Coordinates of C-alpha atoms and ligand atoms in Angstrom, one line a residue:
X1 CA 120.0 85.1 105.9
X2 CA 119.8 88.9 106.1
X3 CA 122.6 90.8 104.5
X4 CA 124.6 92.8 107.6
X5 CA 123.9 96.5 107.5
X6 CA 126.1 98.9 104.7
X7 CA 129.0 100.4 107.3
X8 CA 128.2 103.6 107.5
X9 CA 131.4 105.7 105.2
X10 CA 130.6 109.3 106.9
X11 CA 133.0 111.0 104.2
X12 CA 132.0 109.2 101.5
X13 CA 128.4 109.6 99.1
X14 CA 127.5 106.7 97.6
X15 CA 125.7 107.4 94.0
X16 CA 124.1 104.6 92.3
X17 CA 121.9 104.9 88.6
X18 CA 120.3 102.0 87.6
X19 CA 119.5 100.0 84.2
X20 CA 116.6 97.3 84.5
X21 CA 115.6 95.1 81.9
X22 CA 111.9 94.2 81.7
X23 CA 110.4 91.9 79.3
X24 CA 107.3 92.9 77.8
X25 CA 104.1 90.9 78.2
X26 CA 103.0 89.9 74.6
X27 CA 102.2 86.6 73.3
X28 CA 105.0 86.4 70.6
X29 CA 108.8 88.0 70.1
X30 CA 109.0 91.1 69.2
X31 CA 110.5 90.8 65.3
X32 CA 108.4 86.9 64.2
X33 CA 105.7 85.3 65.5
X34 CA 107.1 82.7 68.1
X35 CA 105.8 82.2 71.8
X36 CA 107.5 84.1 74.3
X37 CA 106.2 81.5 76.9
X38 CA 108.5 80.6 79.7
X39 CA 109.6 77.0 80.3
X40 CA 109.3 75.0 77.1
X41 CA 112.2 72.5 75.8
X42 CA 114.7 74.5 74.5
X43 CA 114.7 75.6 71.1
X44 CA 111.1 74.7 71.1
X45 CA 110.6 78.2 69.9
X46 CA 112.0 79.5 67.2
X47 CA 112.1 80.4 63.4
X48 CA 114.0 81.5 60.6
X49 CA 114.0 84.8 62.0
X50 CA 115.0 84.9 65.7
X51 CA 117.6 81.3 64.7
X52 CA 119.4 84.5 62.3
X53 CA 118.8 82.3 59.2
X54 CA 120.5 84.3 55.7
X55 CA 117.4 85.9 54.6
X56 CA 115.3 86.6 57.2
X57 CA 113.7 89.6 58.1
X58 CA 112.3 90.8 61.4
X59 CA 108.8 92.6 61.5
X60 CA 108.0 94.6 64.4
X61 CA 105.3 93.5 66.6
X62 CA 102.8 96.7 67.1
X63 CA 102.0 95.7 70.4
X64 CA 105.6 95.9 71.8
X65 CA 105.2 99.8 70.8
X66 CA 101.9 99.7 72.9
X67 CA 103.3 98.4 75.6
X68 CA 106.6 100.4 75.9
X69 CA 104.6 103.8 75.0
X70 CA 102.5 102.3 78.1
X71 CA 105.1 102.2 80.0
X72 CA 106.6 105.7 79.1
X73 CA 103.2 107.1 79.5
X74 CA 103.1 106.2 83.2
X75 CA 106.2 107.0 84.2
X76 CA 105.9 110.5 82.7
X77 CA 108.5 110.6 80.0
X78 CA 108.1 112.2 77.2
X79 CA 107.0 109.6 74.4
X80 CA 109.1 110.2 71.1
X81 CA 106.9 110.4 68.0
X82 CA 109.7 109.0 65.9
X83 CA 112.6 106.6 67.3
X84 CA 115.1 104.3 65.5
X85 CA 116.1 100.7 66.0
X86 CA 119.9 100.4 66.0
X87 CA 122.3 97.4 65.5
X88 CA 124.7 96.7 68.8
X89 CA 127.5 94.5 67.0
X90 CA 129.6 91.9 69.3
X91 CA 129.9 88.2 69.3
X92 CA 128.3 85.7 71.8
X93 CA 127.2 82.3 70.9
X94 CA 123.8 83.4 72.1
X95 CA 123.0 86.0 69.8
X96 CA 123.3 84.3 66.6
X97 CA 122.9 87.0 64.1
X98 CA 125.8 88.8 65.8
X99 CA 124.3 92.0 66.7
X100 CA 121.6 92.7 69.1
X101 CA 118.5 94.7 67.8
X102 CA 117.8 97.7 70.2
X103 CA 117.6 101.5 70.1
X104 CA 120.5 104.0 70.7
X105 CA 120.4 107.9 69.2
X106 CA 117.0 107.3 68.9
X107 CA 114.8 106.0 71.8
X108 CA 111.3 105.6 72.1
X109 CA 110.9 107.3 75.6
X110 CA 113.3 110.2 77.2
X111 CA 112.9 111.6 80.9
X112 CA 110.3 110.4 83.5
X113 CA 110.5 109.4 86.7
X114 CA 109.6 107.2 89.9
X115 CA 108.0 107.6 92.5
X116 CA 108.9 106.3 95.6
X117 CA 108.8 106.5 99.8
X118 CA 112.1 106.2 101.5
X119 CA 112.2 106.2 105.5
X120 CA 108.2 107.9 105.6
X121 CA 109.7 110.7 102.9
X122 CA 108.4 111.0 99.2
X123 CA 111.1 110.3 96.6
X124 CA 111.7 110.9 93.0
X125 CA 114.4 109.4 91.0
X126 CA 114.6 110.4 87.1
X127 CA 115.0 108.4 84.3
X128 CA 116.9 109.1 81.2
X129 CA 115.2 106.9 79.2
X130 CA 113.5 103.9 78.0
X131 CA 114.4 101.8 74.8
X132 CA 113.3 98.3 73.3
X133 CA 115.4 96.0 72.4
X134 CA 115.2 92.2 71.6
X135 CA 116.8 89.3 74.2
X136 CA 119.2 87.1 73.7
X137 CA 119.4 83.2 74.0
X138 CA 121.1 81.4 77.0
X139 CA 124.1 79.6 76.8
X140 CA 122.8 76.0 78.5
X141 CA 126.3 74.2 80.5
X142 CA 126.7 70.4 80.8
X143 CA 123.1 69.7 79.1
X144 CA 124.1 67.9 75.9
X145 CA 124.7 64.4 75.9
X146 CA 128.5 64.6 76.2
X147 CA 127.7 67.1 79.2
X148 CA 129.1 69.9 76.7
X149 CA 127.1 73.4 76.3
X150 CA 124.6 74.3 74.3
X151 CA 122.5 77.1 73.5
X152 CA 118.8 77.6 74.1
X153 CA 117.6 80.5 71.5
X154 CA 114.2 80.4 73.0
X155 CA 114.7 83.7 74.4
X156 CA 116.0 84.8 71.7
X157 CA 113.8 87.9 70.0
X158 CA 112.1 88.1 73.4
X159 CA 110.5 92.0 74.2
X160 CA 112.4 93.8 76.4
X161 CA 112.1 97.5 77.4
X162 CA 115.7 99.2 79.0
X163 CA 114.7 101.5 81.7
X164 CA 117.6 104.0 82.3
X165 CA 118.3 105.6 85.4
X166 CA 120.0 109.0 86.2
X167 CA 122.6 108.5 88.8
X168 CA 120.1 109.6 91.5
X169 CA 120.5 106.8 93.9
X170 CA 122.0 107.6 97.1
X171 CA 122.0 104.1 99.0
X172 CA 121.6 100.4 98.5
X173 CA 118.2 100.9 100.3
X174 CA 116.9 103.6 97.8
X175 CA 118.1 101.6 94.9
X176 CA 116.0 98.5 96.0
X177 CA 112.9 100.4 97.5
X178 CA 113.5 102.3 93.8
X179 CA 113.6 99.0 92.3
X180 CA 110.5 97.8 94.2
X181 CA 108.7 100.8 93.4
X182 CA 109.1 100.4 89.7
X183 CA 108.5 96.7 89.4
X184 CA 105.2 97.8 91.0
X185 CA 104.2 100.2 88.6
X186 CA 105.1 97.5 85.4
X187 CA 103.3 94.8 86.8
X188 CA 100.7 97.2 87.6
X189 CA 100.0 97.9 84.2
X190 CA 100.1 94.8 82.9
X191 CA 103.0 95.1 80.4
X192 CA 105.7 92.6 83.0
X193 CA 104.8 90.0 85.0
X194 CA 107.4 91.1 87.8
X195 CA 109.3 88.2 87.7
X196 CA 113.1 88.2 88.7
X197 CA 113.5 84.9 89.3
X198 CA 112.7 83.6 86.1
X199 CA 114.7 87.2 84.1
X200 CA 111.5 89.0 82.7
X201 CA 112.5 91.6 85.5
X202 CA 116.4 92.2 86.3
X203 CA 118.9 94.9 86.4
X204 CA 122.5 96.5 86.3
X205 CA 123.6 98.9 88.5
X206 CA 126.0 101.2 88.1
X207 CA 127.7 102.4 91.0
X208 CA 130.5 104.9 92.6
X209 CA 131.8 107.3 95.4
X210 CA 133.0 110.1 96.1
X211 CA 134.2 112.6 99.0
X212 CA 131.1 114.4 100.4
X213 CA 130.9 117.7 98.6
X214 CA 132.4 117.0 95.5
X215 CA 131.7 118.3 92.1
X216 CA 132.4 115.5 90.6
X217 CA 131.2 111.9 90.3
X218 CA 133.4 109.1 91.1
X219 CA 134.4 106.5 88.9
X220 CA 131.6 103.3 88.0
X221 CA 131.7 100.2 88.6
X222 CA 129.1 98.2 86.5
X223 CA 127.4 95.2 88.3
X224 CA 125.6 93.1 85.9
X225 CA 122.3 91.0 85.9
X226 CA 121.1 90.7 89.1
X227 CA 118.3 89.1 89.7
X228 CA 117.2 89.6 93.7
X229 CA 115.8 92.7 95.3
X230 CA 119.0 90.8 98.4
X231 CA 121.6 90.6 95.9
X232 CA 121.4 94.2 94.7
X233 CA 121.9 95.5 98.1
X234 CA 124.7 92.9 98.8
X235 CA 125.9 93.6 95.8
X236 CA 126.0 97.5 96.3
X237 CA 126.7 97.2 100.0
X238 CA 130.2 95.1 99.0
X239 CA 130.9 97.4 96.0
X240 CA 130.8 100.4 98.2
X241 CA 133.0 99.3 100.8
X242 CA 135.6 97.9 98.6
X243 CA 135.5 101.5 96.1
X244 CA 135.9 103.9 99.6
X245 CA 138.7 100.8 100.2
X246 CA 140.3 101.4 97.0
X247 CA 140.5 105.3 97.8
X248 CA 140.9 105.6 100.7
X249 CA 144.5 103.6 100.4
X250 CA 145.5 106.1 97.6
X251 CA 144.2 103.7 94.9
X252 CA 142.1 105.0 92.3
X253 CA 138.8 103.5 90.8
X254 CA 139.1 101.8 87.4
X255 CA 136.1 101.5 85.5
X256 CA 134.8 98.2 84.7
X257 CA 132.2 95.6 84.8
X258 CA 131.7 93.3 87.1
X259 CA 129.7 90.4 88.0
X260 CA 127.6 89.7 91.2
X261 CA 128.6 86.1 93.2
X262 CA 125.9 85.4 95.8
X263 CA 127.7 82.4 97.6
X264 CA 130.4 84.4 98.3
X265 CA 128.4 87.9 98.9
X266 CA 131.1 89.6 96.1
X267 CA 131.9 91.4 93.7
X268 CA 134.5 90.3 90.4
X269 CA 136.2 92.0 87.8
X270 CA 134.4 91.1 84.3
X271 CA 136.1 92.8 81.8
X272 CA 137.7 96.8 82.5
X273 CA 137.1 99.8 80.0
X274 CA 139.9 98.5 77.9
X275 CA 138.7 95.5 77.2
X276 CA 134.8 97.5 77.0
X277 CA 133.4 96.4 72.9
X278 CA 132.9 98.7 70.8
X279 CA 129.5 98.1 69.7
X280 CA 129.6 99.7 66.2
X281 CA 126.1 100.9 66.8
X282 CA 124.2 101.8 63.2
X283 CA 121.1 102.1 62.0
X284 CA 119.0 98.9 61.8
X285 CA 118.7 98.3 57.8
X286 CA 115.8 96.3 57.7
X287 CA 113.4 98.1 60.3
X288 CA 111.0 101.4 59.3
X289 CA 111.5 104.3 62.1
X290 CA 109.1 103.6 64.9
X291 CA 106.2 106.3 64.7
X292 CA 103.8 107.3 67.4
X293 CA 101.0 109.3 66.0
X294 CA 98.4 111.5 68.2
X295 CA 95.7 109.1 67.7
X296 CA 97.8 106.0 69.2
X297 CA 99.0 108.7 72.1
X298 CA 95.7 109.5 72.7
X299 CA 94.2 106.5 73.0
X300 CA 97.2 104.4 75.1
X301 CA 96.5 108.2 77.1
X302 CA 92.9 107.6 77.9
X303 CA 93.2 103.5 78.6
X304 CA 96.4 104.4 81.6
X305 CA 95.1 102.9 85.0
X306 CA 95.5 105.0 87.9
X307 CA 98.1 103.9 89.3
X308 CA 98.8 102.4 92.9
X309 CA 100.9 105.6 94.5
X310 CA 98.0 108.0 93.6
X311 CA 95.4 105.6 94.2
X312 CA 96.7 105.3 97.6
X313 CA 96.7 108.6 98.1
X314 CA 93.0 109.0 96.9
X315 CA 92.2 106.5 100.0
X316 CA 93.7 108.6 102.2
X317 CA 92.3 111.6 100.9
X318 CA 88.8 110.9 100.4
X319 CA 88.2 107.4 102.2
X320 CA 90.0 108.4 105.3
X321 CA 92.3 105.1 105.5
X322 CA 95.2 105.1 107.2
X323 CA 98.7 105.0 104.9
X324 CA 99.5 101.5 106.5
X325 CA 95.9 100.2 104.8
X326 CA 95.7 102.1 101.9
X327 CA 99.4 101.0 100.8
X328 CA 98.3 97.0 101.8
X329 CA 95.5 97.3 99.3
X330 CA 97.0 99.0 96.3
X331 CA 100.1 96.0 96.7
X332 CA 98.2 94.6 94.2
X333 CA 95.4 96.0 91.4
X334 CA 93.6 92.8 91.6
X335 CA 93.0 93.3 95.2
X336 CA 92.9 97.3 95.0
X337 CA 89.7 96.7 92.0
X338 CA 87.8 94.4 94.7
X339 CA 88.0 96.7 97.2
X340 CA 87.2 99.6 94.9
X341 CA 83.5 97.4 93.6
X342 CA 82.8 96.3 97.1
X343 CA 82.7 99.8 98.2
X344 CA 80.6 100.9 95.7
X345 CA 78.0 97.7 95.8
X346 CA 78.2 98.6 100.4
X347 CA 76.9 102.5 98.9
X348 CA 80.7 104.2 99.4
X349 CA 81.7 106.6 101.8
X350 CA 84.5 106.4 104.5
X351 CA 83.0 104.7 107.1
X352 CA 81.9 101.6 104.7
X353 CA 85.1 102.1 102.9
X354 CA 86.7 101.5 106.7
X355 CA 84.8 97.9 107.1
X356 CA 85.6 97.0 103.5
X357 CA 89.0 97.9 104.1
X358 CA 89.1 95.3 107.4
X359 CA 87.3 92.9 105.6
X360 CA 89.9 92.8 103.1
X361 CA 93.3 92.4 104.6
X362 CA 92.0 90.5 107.5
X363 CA 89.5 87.5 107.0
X364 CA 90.2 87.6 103.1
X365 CA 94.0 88.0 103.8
X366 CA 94.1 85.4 105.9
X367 CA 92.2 83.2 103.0
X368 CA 94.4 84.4 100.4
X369 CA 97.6 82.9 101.8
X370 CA 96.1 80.0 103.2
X371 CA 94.7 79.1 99.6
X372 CA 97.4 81.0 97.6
X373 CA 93.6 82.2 95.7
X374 CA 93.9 85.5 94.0
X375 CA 91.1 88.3 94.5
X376 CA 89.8 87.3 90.6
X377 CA 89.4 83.4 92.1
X378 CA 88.0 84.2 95.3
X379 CA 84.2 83.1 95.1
X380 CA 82.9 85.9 97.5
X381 CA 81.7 88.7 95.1
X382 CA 82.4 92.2 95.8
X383 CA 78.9 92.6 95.8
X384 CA 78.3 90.0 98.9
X385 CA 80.8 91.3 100.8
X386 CA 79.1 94.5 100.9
X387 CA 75.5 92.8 101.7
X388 CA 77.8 91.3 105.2
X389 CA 78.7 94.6 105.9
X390 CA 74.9 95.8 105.4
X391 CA 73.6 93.0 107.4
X392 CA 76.4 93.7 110.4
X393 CA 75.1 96.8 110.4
X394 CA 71.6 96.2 110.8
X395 CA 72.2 93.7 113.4
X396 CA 70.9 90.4 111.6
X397 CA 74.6 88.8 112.0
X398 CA 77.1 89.4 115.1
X399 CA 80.8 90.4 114.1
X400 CA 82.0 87.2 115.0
X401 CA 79.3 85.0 112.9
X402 CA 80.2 87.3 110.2
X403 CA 83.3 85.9 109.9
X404 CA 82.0 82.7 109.7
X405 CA 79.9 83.7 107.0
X406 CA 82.8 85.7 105.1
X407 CA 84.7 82.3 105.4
X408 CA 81.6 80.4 103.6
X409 CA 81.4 82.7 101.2
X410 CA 85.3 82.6 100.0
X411 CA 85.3 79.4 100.3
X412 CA 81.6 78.2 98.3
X413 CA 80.4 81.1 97.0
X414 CA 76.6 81.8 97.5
X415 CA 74.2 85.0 98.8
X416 CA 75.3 86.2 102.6
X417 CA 71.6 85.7 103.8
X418 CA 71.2 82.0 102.5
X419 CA 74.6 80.9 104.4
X420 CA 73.2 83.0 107.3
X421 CA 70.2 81.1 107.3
X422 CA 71.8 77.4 106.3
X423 CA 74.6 77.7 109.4
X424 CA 72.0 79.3 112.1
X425 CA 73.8 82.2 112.5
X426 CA 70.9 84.5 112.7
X427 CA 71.8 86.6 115.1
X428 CA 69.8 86.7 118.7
X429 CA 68.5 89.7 119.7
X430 CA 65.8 87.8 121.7
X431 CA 65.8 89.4 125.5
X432 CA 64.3 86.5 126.4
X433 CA 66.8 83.8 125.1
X434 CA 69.6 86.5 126.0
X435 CA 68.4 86.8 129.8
X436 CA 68.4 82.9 130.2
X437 CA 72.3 82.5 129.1
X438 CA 72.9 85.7 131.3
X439 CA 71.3 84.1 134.4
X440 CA 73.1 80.4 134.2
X441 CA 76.4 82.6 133.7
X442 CA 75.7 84.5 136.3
X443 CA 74.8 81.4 138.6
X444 CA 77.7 79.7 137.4
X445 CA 80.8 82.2 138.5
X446 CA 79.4 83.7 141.7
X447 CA 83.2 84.4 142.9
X448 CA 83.4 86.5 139.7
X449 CA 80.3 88.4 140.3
X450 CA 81.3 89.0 144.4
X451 CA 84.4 90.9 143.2
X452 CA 82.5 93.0 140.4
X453 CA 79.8 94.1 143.2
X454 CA 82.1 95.1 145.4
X455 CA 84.1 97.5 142.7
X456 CA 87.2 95.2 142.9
X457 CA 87.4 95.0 139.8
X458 CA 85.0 95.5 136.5
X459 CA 84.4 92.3 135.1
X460 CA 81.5 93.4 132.2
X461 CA 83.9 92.1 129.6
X462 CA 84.5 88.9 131.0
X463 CA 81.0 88.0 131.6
X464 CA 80.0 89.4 128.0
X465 CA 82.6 86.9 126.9
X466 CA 81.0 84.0 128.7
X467 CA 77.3 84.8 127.8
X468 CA 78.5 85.3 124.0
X469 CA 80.0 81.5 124.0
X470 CA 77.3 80.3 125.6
X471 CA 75.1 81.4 122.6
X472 CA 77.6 80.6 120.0
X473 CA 78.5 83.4 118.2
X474 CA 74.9 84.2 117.8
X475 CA 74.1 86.9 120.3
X476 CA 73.9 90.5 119.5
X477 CA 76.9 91.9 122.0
X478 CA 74.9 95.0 122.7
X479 CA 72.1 93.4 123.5
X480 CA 73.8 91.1 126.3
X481 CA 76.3 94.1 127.8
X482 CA 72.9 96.0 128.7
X483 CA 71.0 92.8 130.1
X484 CA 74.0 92.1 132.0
X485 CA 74.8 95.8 133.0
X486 CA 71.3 95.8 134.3
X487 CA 71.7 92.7 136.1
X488 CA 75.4 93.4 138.3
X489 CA 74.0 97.2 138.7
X490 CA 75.6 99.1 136.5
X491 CA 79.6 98.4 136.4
Ligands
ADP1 P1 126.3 102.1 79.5 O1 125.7 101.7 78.2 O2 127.7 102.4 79.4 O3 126.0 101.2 80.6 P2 124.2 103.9 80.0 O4 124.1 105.4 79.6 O5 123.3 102.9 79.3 O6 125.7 103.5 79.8 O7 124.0 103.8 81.5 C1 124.7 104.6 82.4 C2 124.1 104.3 83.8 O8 125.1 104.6 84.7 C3 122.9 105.2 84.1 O9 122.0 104.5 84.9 C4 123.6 106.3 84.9 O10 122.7 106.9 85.8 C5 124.6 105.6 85.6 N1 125.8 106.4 85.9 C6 126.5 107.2 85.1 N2 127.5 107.8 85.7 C7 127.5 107.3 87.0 C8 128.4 107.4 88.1 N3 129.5 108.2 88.1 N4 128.1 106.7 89.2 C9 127.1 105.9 89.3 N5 126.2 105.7 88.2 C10 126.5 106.4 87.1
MG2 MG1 125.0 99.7 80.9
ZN3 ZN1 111.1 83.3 65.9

């Protein structure tokens, strides 16, 4: 069900900042060497370290660094050569050391910004910052064998990176196409795997109002943990009417957190400001400073991908395709990289990179959802799809058999000009063969021909139609339009 539209609040400005969590892709946790791998029994991984055992001591996993300074890289911030974990104190039964490790004073990223389109306009919203911190565990409710709680710590010491928003956000629609925008750029890169409804990719967001022209900000409202591009803008379509509500009646805002309930499309009070912990942030004891040197800048630097907003642009720019394709193909690197190496194998250049383009979200499209087969499983090489659009070209296949041999190839694999050969879909160019189907069509609909001769009404397009069934998809279309437009007299 689709959320009804925000109600428009004409003396009103809505301003949103956002706080996502996004859990880095690495093997193991970020302080001890357990899996990270989603879906096991619970407690299935843990250890000494990330159970909080007396004794203990967490070692930072380098390639958490790597992946935040990725991250940080990408999103233009400026990458901090020396940043400092920091204790965050309170007590929950799934954080069993009793303090979260995470940055604070000192964080690994500051600034940045994303990129985005909203309504055909270009978009930036900035970022404060980024920080790593470690996850917690998740209280589990009527598992145990009384049908009491329990806790599953296998999340516990899970990567995560903080990405901080400044309030920027304007609308419930920015904040989601903001949202979208950045989940594209992480998975992109490889360091999340985009996933919200599993929590490697979810987010708070902070949100007030206030009378247009104000110097101000409002009040915030915290919204906590949601985990659906849907329930952020129900969640800050609600939030907003109820805040202009609020002071509109004379009421004033209180600042508090609150939590998100999609059955009921709402907002509720979590805890207010007074109630807010104070964290007793200090200095983690047993973690070094996290240093970034040149050399590691360098090279994280030099391995970036370019990424999908300026890729698209480059297809626009130097390939000619339209916004509408260019944006369908960089949806997804995998897809994006095929297109990019069956160019080059079909010899480049716009008008190649146009058929490649077709190719690709049409037939191959089409293949993709019907198979759920990503472009790194599909059996057609980049380098065969280029030899179909070389042999279109020349005129050894027809559009249509084409398909059929695009089709072959997903589905088996193989060389274009073997399957072309195997299925009989040469195709004709034989006047001879051509002039035969052309004749029984011709003899076969002479009410059809009658009202073409007399200029009624031009029928080339039907008859082409019925001459190219007749050969199967074999015939060569050009071929056949000039027989036939020889045979009615011109048309
Ligand atoms: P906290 O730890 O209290 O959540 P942070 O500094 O981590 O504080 O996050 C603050 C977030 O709230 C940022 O995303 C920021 O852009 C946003 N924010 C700050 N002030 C406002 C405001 N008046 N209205 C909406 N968002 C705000
Ligand atoms: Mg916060
Ligand atoms: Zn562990």
């Amino acid at each position: 069900m689709e959320v009804t539209r925000a109600m428009p609040v004409p003396d009103y400005e809505v301003v949103i900042g956002l706080e996502v969590h996004a859990q880095l892709l690495t093997r193991s946790k970020i302080f001890c060497g357990c899996s990270t791998a989603f879906g096991a029994a619970p407690n299935a991984h843990v250890c000494p370290v990330c159970l909080a055992l007396p004794g203990a001591l967490p070692v930072l996993n380098r390639q958490v660094v790597e992946l935040a300074v990725r991250t940080g890289l990408a999103l233009g911030c400026v990458v901090q050569p020396r940043s400092v974990f920091a204790r965050k104190n309170y007590f929950y039964p799934d954080l069993p050391k009793g303090y979260q490790i995470s940055q604070y004073e000192a964080p690994i990223c500051l600034g940045g910004e994303v990129a985005f389109d909203l309504d055909g306009a270009a978009r930036r919203v900035r970022l404060t910052r980024i920080h790593m911190e470690e996850d917690a565990g998740k209280n589990l409710h009527e598992v145990a064998v009384d049908g009491g709680s329990g806790v599953d710590l296998n999340r516990a010491g899970v990567p995560l990176v903080e990405i901080v928003s400044e309030p920027d956000l304007r609308s419930a629609e920015e904040a989601v196409e903001y949202l979208k925008a950045l989940r594209a750029v992480l998975v992109w890169l490889e360091v999340n795997d985009g996933n919200l409804e599993e929590g490697s990719f979810r987010c708070d967001a902070n949100v007030s109002v206030r009378r247009r022209g104000a110097a101000r900000y409002g009040t915030r409202v915290e919204i906590k943990n949601m985990n659906s591009f849907r329930f952020l803008r129900q969640a800050i379509d609600f939030e907003v009417r109820r805040q202009v509500e609020v002071v509109d009646g004379g009421g004033e805002i209180v600042q508090e957190t609150r939590l998100f309930d999609p059955d009921r499309g709402e907002t509720r009070s979590m805890r207010s400001k007074e109630e807010a912990q104070d964290y007793r942030y200090f200095p983690e004891p047993d973690l070094p400073p996290v240093l970034v040197d040149e050399p590691l800048l360098a090279r994280a630097r030099a391995a970036l991908p370019e990424l999908p907003r300026p890729r698209a642009a480059r297809y626009q720019r130097d390939l000619g395709l339209s916004p509408y394709d260019a944006g369908l193909l960089v949806g997804d690197r995998a897809l994006a990289d095929y297109f990019d190496r069956a160019l080059a194998a079909a010899g480049g250049g716009p008008e190649r990179a146009k058929k490649v383009a077709n190719w690709i979200i049409g037939e191959l499209s089409r293949l993709m959802n019907e198979t759920g087969r990503g472009p790194a499983d599909w059996k057609v090489t980049p380098a065969a799809l280029a030899e179909v659009v070389r042999l279109v070209e020349a005129g050894a296949v027809s559009g249509a058999g084409a398909k059929q041999v695009v089709e072959a190839l997903f589905r088996e694999g193989g060389d274009p000009g073997a399957v072309i050969a195997l299925r009989g879909l040469a195709q004709l160019s034989d006047a001879g063969a051509i002039e035969a189907a052309v004749d029984r069509v011709l003899a076969a609909s002479p009410a059809e021909v009658e009202r073409h001769r007399s200029g009624k009404k031009d029928l080339t397009g039907f008859f082409v139609g019925q001459v190219m069934k007749a050969l199967g998809a074999a015939g060569n279309p050009g071929v056949v339009r000039a027989l036939l437009q020889k045979k009615l007299g011109g048309g």
